[in-house]
mmCIF file of C-alpha atoms and ligand atoms in Angstrom:
data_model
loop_
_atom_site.group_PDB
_atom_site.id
_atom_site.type_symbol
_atom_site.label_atom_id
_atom_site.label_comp_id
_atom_site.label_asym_id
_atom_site.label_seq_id
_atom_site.Cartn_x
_atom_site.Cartn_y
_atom_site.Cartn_z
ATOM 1 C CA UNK A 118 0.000 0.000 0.000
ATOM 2 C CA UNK A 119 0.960 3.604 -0.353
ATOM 3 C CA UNK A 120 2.930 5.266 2.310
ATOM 4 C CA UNK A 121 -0.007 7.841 3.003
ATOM 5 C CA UNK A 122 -2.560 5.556 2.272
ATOM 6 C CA UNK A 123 -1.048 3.189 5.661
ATOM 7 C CA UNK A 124 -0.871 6.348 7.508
ATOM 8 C CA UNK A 125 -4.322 7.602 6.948
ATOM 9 C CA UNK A 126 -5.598 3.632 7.706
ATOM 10 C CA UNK A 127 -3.082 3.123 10.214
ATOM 11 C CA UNK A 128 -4.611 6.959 11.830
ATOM 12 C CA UNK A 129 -7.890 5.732 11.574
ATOM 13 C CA UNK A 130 -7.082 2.346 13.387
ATOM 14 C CA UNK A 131 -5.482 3.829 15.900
ATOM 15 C CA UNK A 132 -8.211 6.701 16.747
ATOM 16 C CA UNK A 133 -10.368 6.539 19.797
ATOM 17 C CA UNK A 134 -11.244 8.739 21.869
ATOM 18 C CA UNK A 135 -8.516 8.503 25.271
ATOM 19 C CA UNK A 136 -7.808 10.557 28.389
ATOM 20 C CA UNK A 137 -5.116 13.616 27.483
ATOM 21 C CA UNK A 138 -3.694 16.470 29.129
ATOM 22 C CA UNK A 139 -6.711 18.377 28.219
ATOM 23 C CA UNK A 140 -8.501 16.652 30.758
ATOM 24 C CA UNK A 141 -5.705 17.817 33.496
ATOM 25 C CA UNK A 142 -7.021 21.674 32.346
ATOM 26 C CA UNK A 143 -10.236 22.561 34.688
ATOM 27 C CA UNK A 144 -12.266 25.755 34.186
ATOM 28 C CA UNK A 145 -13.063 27.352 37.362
ATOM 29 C CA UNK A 146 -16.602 28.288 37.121
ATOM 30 C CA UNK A 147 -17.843 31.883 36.981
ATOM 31 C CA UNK A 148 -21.591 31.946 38.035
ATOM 32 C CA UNK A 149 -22.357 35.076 36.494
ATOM 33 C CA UNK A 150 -21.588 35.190 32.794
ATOM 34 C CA UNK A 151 -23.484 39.016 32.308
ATOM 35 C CA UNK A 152 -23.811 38.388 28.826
ATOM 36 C CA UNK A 153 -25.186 37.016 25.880
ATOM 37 C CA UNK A 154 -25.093 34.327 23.313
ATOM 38 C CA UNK A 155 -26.186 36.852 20.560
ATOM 39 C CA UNK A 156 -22.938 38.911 21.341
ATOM 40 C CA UNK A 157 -19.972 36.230 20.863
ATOM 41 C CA UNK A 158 -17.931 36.705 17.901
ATOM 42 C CA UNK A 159 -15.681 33.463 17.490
ATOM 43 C CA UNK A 160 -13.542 34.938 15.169
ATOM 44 C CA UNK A 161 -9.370 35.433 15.461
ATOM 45 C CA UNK A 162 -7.029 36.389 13.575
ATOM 46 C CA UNK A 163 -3.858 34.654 12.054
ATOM 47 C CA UNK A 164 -1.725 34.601 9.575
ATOM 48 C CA UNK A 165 -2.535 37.996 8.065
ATOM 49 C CA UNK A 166 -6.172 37.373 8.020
ATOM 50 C CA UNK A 167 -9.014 36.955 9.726
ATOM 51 C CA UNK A 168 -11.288 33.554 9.656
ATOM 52 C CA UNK A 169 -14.856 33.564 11.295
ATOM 53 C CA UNK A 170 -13.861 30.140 13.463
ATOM 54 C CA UNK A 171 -11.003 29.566 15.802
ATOM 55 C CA UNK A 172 -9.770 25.980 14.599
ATOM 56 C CA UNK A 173 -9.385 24.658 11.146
ATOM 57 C CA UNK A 174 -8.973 21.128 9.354
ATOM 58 C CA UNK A 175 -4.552 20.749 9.878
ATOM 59 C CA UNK A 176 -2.312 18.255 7.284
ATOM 60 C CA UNK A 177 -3.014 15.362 6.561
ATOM 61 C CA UNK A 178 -2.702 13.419 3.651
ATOM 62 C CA UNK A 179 -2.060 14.059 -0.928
ATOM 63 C CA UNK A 180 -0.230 12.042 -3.007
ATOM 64 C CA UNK A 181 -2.380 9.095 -4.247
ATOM 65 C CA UNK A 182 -5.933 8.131 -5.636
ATOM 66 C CA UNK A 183 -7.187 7.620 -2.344
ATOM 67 C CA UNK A 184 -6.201 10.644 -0.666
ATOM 68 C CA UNK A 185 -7.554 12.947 -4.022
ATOM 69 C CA UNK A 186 -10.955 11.903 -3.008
ATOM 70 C CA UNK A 187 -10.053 12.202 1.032
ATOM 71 C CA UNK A 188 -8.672 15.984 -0.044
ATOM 72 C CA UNK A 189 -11.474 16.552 -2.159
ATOM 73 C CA UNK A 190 -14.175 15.775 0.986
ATOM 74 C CA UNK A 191 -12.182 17.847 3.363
ATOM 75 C CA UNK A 192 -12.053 20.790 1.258
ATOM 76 C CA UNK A 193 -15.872 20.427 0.806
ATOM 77 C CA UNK A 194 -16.056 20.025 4.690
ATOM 78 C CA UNK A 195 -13.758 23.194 5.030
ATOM 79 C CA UNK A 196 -15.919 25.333 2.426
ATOM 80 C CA UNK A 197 -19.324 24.532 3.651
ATOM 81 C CA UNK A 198 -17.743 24.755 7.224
ATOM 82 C CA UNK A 199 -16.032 28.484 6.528
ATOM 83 C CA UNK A 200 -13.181 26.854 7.538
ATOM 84 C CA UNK A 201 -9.336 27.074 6.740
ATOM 85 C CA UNK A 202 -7.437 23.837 5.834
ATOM 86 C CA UNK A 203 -3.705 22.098 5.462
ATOM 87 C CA UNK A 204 -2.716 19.599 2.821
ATOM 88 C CA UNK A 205 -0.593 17.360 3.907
ATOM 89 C CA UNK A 206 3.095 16.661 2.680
ATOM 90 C CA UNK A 207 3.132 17.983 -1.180
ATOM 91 C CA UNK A 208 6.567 16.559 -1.270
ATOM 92 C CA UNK A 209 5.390 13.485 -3.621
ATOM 93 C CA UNK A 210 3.378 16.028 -5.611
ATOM 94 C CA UNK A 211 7.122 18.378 -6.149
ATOM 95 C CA UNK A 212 8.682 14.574 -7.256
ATOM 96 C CA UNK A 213 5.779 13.070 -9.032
ATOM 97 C CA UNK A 214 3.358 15.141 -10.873
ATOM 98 C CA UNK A 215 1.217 12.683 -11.481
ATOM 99 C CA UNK A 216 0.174 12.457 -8.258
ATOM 100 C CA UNK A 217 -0.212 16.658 -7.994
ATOM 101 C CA UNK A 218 -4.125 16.577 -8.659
ATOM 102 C CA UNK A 219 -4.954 15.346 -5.148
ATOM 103 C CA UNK A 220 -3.618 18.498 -3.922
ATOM 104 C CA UNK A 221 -4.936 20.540 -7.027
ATOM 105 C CA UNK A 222 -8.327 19.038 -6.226
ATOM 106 C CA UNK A 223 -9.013 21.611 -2.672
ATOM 107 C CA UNK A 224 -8.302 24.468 -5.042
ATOM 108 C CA UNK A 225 -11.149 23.291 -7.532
ATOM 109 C CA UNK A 226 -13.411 22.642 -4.465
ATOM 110 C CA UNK A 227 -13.262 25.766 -3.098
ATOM 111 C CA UNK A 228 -11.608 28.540 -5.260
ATOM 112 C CA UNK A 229 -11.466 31.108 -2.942
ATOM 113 C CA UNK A 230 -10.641 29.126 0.240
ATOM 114 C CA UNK A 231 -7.234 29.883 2.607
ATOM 115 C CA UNK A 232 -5.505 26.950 2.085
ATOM 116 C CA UNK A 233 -1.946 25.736 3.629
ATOM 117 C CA UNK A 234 0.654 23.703 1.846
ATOM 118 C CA UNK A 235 3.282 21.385 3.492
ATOM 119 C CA UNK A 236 6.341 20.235 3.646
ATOM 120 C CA UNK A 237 9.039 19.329 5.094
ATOM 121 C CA UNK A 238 11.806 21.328 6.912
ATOM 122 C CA UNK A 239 14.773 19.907 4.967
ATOM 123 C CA UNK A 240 13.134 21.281 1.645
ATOM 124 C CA UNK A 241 14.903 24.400 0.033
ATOM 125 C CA UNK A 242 13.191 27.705 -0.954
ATOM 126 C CA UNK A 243 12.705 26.462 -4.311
ATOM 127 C CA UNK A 244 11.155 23.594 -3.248
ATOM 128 C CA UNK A 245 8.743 25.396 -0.981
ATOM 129 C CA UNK A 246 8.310 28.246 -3.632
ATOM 130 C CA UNK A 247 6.781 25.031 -6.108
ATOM 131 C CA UNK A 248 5.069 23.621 -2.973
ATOM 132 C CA UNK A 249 2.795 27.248 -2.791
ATOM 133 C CA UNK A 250 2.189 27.269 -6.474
ATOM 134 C CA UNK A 251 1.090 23.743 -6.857
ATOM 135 C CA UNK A 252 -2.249 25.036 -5.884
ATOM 136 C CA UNK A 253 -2.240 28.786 -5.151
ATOM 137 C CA UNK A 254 -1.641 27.909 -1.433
ATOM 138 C CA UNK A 255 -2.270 31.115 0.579
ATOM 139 C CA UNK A 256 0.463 30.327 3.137
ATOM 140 C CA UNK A 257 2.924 27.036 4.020
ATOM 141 C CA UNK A 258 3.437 24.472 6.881
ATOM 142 C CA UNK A 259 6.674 22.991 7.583
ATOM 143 C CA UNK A 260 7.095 20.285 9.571
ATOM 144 C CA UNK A 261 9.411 18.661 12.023
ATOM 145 C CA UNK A 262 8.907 15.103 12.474
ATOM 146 C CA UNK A 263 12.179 14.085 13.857
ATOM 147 C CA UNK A 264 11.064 10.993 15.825
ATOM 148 C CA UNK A 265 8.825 9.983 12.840
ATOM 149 C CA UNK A 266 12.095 9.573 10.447
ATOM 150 C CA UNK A 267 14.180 8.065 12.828
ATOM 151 C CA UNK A 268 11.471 5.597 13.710
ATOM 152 C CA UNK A 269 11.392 4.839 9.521
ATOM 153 C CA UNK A 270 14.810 2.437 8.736
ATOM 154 C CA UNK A 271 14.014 4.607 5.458
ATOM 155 C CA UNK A 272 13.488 7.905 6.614
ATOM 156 C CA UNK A 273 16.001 10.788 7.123
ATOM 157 C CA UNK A 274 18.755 10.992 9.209
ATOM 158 C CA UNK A 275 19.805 14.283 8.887
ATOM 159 C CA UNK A 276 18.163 16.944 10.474
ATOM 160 C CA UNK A 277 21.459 19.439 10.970
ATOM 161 C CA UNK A 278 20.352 21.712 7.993
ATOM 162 C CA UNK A 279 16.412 22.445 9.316
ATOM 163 C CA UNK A 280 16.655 25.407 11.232
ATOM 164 C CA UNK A 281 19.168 27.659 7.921
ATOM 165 C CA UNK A 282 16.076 25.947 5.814
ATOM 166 C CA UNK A 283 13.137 27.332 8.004
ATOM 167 C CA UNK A 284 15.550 31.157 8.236
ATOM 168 C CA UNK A 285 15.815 31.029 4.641
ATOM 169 C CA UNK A 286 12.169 29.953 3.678
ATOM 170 C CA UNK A 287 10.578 32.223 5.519
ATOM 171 C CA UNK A 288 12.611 35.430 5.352
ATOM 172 C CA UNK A 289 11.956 34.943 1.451
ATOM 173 C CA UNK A 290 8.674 33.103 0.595
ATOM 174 C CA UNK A 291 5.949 35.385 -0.821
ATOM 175 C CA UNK A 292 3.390 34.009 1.602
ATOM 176 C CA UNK A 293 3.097 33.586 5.422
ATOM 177 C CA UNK A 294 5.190 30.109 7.196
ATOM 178 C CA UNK A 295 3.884 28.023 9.807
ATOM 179 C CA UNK A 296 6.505 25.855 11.402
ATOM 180 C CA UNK A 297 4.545 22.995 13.225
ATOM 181 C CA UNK A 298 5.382 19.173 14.824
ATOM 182 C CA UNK A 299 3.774 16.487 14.020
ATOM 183 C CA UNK A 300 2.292 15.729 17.451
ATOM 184 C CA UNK A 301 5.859 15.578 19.781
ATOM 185 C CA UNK A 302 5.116 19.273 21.139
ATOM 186 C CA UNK A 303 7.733 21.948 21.490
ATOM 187 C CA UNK A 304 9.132 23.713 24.370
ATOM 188 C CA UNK A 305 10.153 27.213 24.761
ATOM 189 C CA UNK A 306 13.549 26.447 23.597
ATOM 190 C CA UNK A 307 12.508 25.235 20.208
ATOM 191 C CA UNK A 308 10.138 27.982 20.123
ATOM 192 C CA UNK A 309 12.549 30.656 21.220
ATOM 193 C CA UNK A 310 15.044 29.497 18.350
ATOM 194 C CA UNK A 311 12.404 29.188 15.714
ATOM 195 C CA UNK A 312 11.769 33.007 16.948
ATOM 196 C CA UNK A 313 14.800 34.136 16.162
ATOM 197 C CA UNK A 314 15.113 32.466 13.179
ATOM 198 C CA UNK A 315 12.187 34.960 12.041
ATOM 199 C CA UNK A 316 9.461 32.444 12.732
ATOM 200 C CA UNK A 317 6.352 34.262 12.958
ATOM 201 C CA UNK A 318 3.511 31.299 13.300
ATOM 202 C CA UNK A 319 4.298 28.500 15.166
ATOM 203 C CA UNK A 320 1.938 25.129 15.227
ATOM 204 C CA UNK A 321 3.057 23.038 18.731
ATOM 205 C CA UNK A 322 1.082 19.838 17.474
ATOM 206 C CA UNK A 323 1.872 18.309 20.706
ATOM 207 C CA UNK A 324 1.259 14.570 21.645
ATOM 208 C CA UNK A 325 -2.476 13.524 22.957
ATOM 209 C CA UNK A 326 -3.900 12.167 19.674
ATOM 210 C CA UNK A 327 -1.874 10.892 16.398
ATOM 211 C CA UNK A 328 1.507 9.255 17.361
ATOM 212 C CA UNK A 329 3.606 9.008 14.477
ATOM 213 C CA UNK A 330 6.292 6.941 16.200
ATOM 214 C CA UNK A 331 3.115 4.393 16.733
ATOM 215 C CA UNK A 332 2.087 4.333 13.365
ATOM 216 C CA UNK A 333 5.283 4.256 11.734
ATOM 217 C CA UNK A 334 6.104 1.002 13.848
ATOM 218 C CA UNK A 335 2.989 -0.552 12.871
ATOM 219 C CA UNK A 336 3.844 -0.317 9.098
ATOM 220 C CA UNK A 337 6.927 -2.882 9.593
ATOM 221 C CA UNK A 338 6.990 -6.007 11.269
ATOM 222 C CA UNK A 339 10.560 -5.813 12.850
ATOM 223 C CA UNK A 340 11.707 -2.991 13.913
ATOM 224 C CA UNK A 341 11.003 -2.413 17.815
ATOM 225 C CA UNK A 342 10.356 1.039 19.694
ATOM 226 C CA UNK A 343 6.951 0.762 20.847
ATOM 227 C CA UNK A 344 8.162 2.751 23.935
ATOM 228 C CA UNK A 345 8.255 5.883 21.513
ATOM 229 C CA UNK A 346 4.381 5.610 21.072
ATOM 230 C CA UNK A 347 3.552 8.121 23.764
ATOM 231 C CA UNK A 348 6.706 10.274 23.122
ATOM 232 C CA UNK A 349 6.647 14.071 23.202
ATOM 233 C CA UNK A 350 4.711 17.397 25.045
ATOM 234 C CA UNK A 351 1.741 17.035 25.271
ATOM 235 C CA UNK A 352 -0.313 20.050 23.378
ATOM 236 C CA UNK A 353 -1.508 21.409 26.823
ATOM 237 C CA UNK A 354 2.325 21.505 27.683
ATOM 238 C CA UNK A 355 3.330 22.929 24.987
ATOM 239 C CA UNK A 356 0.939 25.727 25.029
ATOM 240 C CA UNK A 357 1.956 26.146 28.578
ATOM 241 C CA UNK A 358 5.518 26.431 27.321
ATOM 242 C CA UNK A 359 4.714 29.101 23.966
ATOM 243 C CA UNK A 360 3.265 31.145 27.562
ATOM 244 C CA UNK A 361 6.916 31.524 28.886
ATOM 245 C CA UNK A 362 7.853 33.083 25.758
ATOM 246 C CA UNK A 363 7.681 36.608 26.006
ATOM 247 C CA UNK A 364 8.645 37.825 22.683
ATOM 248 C CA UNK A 365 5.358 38.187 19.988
ATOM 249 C CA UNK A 366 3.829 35.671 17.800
ATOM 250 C CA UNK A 367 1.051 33.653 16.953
ATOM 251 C CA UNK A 368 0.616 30.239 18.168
ATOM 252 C CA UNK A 369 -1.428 27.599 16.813
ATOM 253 C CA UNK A 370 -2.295 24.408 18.922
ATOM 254 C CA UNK A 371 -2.685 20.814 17.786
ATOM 255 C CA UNK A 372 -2.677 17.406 18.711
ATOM 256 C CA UNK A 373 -5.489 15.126 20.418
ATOM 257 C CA UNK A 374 -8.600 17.708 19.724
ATOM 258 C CA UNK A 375 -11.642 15.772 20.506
ATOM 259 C CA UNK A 376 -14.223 18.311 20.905
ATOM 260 C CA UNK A 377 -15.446 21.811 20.669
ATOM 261 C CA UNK A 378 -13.995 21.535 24.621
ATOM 262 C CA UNK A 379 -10.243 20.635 23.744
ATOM 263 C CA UNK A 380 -10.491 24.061 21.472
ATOM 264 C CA UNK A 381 -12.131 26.084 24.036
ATOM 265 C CA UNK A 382 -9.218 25.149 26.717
ATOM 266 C CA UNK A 383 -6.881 25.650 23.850
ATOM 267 C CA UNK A 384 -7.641 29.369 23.194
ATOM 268 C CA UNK A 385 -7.710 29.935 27.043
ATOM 269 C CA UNK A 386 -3.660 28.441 27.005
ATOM 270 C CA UNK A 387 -3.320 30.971 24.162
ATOM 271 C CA UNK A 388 -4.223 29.688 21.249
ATOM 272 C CA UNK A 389 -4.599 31.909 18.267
ATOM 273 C CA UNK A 390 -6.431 29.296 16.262
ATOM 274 C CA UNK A 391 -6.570 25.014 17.024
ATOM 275 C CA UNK A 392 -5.942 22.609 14.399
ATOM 276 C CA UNK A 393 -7.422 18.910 13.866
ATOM 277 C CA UNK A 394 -6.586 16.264 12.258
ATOM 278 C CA UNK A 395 -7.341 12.939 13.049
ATOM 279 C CA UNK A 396 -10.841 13.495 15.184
ATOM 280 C CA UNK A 397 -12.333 14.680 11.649
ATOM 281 C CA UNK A 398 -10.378 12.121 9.710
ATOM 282 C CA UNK A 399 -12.177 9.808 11.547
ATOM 283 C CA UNK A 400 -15.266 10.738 11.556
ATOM 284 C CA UNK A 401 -15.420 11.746 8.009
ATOM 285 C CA UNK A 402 -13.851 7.635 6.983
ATOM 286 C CA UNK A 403 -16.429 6.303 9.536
ATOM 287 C CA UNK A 404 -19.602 8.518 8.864
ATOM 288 C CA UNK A 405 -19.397 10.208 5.832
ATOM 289 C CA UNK A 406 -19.487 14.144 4.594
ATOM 290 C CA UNK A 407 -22.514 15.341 5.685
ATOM 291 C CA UNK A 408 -22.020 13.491 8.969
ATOM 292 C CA UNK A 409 -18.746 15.423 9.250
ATOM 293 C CA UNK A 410 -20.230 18.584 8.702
ATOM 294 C CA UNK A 411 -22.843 18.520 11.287
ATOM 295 C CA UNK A 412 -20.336 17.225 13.816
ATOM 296 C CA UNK A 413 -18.059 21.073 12.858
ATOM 297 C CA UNK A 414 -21.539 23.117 12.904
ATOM 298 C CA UNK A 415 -22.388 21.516 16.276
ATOM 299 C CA UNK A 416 -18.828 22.580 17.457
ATOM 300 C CA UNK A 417 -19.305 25.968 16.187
ATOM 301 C CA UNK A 418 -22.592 26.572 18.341
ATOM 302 C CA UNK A 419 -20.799 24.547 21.089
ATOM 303 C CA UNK A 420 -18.211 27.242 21.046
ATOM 304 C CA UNK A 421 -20.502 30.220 21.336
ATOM 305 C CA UNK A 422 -22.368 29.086 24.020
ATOM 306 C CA UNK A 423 -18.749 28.071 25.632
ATOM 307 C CA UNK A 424 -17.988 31.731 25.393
ATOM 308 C CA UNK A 425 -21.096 32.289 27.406
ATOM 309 C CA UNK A 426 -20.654 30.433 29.794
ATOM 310 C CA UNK A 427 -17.464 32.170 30.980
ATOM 311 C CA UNK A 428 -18.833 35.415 30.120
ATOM 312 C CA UNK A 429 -16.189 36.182 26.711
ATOM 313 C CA UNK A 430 -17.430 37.940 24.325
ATOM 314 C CA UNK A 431 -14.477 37.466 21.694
ATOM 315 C CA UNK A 432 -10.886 35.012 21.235
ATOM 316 C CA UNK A 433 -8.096 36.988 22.336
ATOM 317 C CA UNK A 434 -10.328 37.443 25.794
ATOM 318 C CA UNK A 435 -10.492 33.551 26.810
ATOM 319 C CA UNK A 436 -6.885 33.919 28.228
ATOM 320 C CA UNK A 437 -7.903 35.173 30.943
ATOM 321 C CA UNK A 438 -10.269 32.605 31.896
ATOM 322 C CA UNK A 439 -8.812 31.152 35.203
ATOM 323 C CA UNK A 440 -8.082 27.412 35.048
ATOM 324 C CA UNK A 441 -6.088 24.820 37.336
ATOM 325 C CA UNK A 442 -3.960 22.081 36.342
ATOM 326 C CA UNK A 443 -4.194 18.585 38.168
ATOM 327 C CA UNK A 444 -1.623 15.540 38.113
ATOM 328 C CA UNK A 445 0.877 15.512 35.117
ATOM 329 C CA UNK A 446 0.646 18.664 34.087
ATOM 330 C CA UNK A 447 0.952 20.535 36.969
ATOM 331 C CA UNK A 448 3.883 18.463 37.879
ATOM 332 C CA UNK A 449 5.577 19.742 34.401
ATOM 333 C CA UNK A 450 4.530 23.171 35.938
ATOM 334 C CA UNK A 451 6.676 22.787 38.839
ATOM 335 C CA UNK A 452 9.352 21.208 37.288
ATOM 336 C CA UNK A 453 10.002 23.355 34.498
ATOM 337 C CA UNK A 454 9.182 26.739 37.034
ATOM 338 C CA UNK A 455 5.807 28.069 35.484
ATOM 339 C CA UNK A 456 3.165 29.267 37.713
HETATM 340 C C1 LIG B 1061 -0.834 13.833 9.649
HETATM 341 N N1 LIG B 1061 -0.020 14.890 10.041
HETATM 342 C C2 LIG B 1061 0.793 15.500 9.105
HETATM 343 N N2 LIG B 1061 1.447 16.650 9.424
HETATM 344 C C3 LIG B 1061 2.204 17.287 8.515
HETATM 345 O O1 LIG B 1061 2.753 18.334 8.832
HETATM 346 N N3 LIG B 1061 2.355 16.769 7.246
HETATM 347 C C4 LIG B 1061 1.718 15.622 6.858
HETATM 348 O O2 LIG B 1061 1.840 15.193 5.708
HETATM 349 C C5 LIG B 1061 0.910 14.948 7.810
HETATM 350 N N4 LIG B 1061 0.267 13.785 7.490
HETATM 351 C C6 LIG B 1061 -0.655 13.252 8.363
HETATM 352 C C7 LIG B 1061 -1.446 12.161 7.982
HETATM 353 C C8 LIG B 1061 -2.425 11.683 8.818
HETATM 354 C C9 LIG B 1061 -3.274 10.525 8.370
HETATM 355 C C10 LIG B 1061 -2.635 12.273 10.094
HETATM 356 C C11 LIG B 1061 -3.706 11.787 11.028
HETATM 357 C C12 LIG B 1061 -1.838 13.334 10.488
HETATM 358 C C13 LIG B 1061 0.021 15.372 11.445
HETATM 359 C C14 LIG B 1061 -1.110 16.315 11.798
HETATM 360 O O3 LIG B 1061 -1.076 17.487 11.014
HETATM 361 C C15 LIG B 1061 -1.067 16.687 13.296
HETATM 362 O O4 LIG B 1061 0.088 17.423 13.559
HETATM 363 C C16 LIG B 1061 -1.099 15.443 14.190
HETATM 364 O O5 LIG B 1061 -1.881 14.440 13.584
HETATM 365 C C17 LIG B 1061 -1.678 15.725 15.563
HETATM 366 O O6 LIG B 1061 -3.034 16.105 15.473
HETATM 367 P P1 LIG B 1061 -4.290 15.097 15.746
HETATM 368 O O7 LIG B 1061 -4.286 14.069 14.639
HETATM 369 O O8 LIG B 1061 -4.052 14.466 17.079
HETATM 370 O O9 LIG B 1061 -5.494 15.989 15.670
#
């Protein structure tokens, strides 16, 4: 089978619904909202623009049959959603044109829709330059998957030319560059480098859903590191780490969003926007398209009335919403000194 066509079964197999950090996040309850549903406005801001919706469809798959008609129901989920939405890896598109329609397909679906490319951080300008153009993309991912590779006997072991790549690529690219994981996490380290390499948007994708390390492990019979299937921050942690960082930019969380909830307690860590992947991956393999686009409406009026409830009228105003942390997380807290 196709490499992307295993991950996107292997995803699916792998997807149920499990305990993450975001249940370790609990919203201390405010009593009196004073105000009212009619008055939210879910919208934020990011990337140079402004989208009606706070979360948005994140990479996943391109680059076979299957995944053209996967692409082409998540761009029609996207557009009747008013959502924004990732590809995932166009590097087999940049190697194999053949395969470039079932990225070319979102475009058709929804001409005037803000959609992200991907790729990978050891691509070169020109590389991400074709990536953009494949489809009019309206700004780029690219992503760090260490752990993923070195899981793969086949896949990369060289990572020492990522971070000149990601300075180059986005000092010069026409459009906007996300750097995001894969669903490891970051820390403030990572973050604080990709800063001053003139990273602007930064995607934790933190561990709570997808593994990578788990799926690539289940493609081969042999090869052993099962204990990497949990490996990484956790998406809660990682927002908790993009917090310590005191110098501007926008941060985008991923990784194990289940529900209209896991967004809400996203934007309160600090979010600018919350992607998903897997969660509607699922649900659009199990239940079909219009299935998958009731499930997004009902998380849009979940949201609203979420906003209610703690008495925020808009996004960038959830931060303040006071929350404790319990077991794991706060532990992390303490050890790594934030309060
Ligand atoms: C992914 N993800 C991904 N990310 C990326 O940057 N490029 C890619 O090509 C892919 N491919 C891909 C395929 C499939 C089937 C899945 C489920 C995911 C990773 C994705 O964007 C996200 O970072 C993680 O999946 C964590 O989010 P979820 O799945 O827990 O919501």
């Amino acid at each position: 089978m196709n490499r992307k066509d295993e991950h996107v079964s292997l995803a699916k197999a792998f997807h149920k619904e499990k305990t993450n950090d975001f249940d370790a996040v609990r919203l201390i309850h405010n009593p009196l909202p004073q105000i009212d549903v009619k008055d939210v406005s879910l919208s934020t801001e990011i990337l140079n623009h402004k989208e009606e919706f706070p979360f948005f469809i994140n990479a996943m798959t391109g680059g076979s049959k299957k995944s053209l008609q996967i692409n082409r129901d998540l761009a029609f989920v996207a557009k009747e959603c008013r959502l924004m939405m990732a590809t995932g890896s166009v590097t087999a598109a940049l190697k194999d044109e053949s395969v470039s329609d079932s990225f070319k397909v979102v475009r058709k679906i929804n001409p005037t829709g803000f959609f992200l490319a991907n790729i990978g951080a050891h691509n070169t300008l020109e590389n991400a330059q074709r990536a953009v153009e494949l489809f009019g993309a309206n700004a780029l991912q690219l992503h760090l998957n260490a752990p993923q590779e070195l899981v793969m006997p086949e896949g990369d072991r060289s990572f020492s030319d990522w971070l000149d790549n990601i300075a180059e690529i986005t000092a010069k690219l026409e459009v906007p560059v996300v750097v995001k994981e894969v669903g490891f996490g970051m820390t403030r380290e990572a973050m604080l480098q990709l800063i001053s390499a003139g990273v602007q948007t930064i995607d934790v994708s933190g561990q709570g859903g997808t593994s990578f390390t788990q799926i690539e492990n289940a493609r081969r019979p042999k090869r052993e590191m099962a204990y990497l299937s949990e490996f990484g921050q956790s998406t809660v942690i990682s927002l908790l780490e993009a917090a310590q960082v005191t110098r501007s930019f926008e941060v985008i969380a991923s990784g194990g969003i289940r529900n209209a909830f896991d967004i809400f307690k996203s934007l309160i860590l600090g979010a600018d926007t919350v992607g998903i992947s897997a969660t509607i991956l699922n649900h659009l393999l199990s239940h079909g398209v219009e299935a998958t686009i009731e499930m997004i409406q009902s998380w849009q009026e979940d949201l609203a009335l979420l906003y209610t409830m703690v008495g925020k009228k808009n996004t960038h105003t959830l931060e303040t919403v006071p929350v404790i942390f319990t077991d794991e997380v706060w532990q992390w807290c303490q050890a790594r000194s934030i309060d």
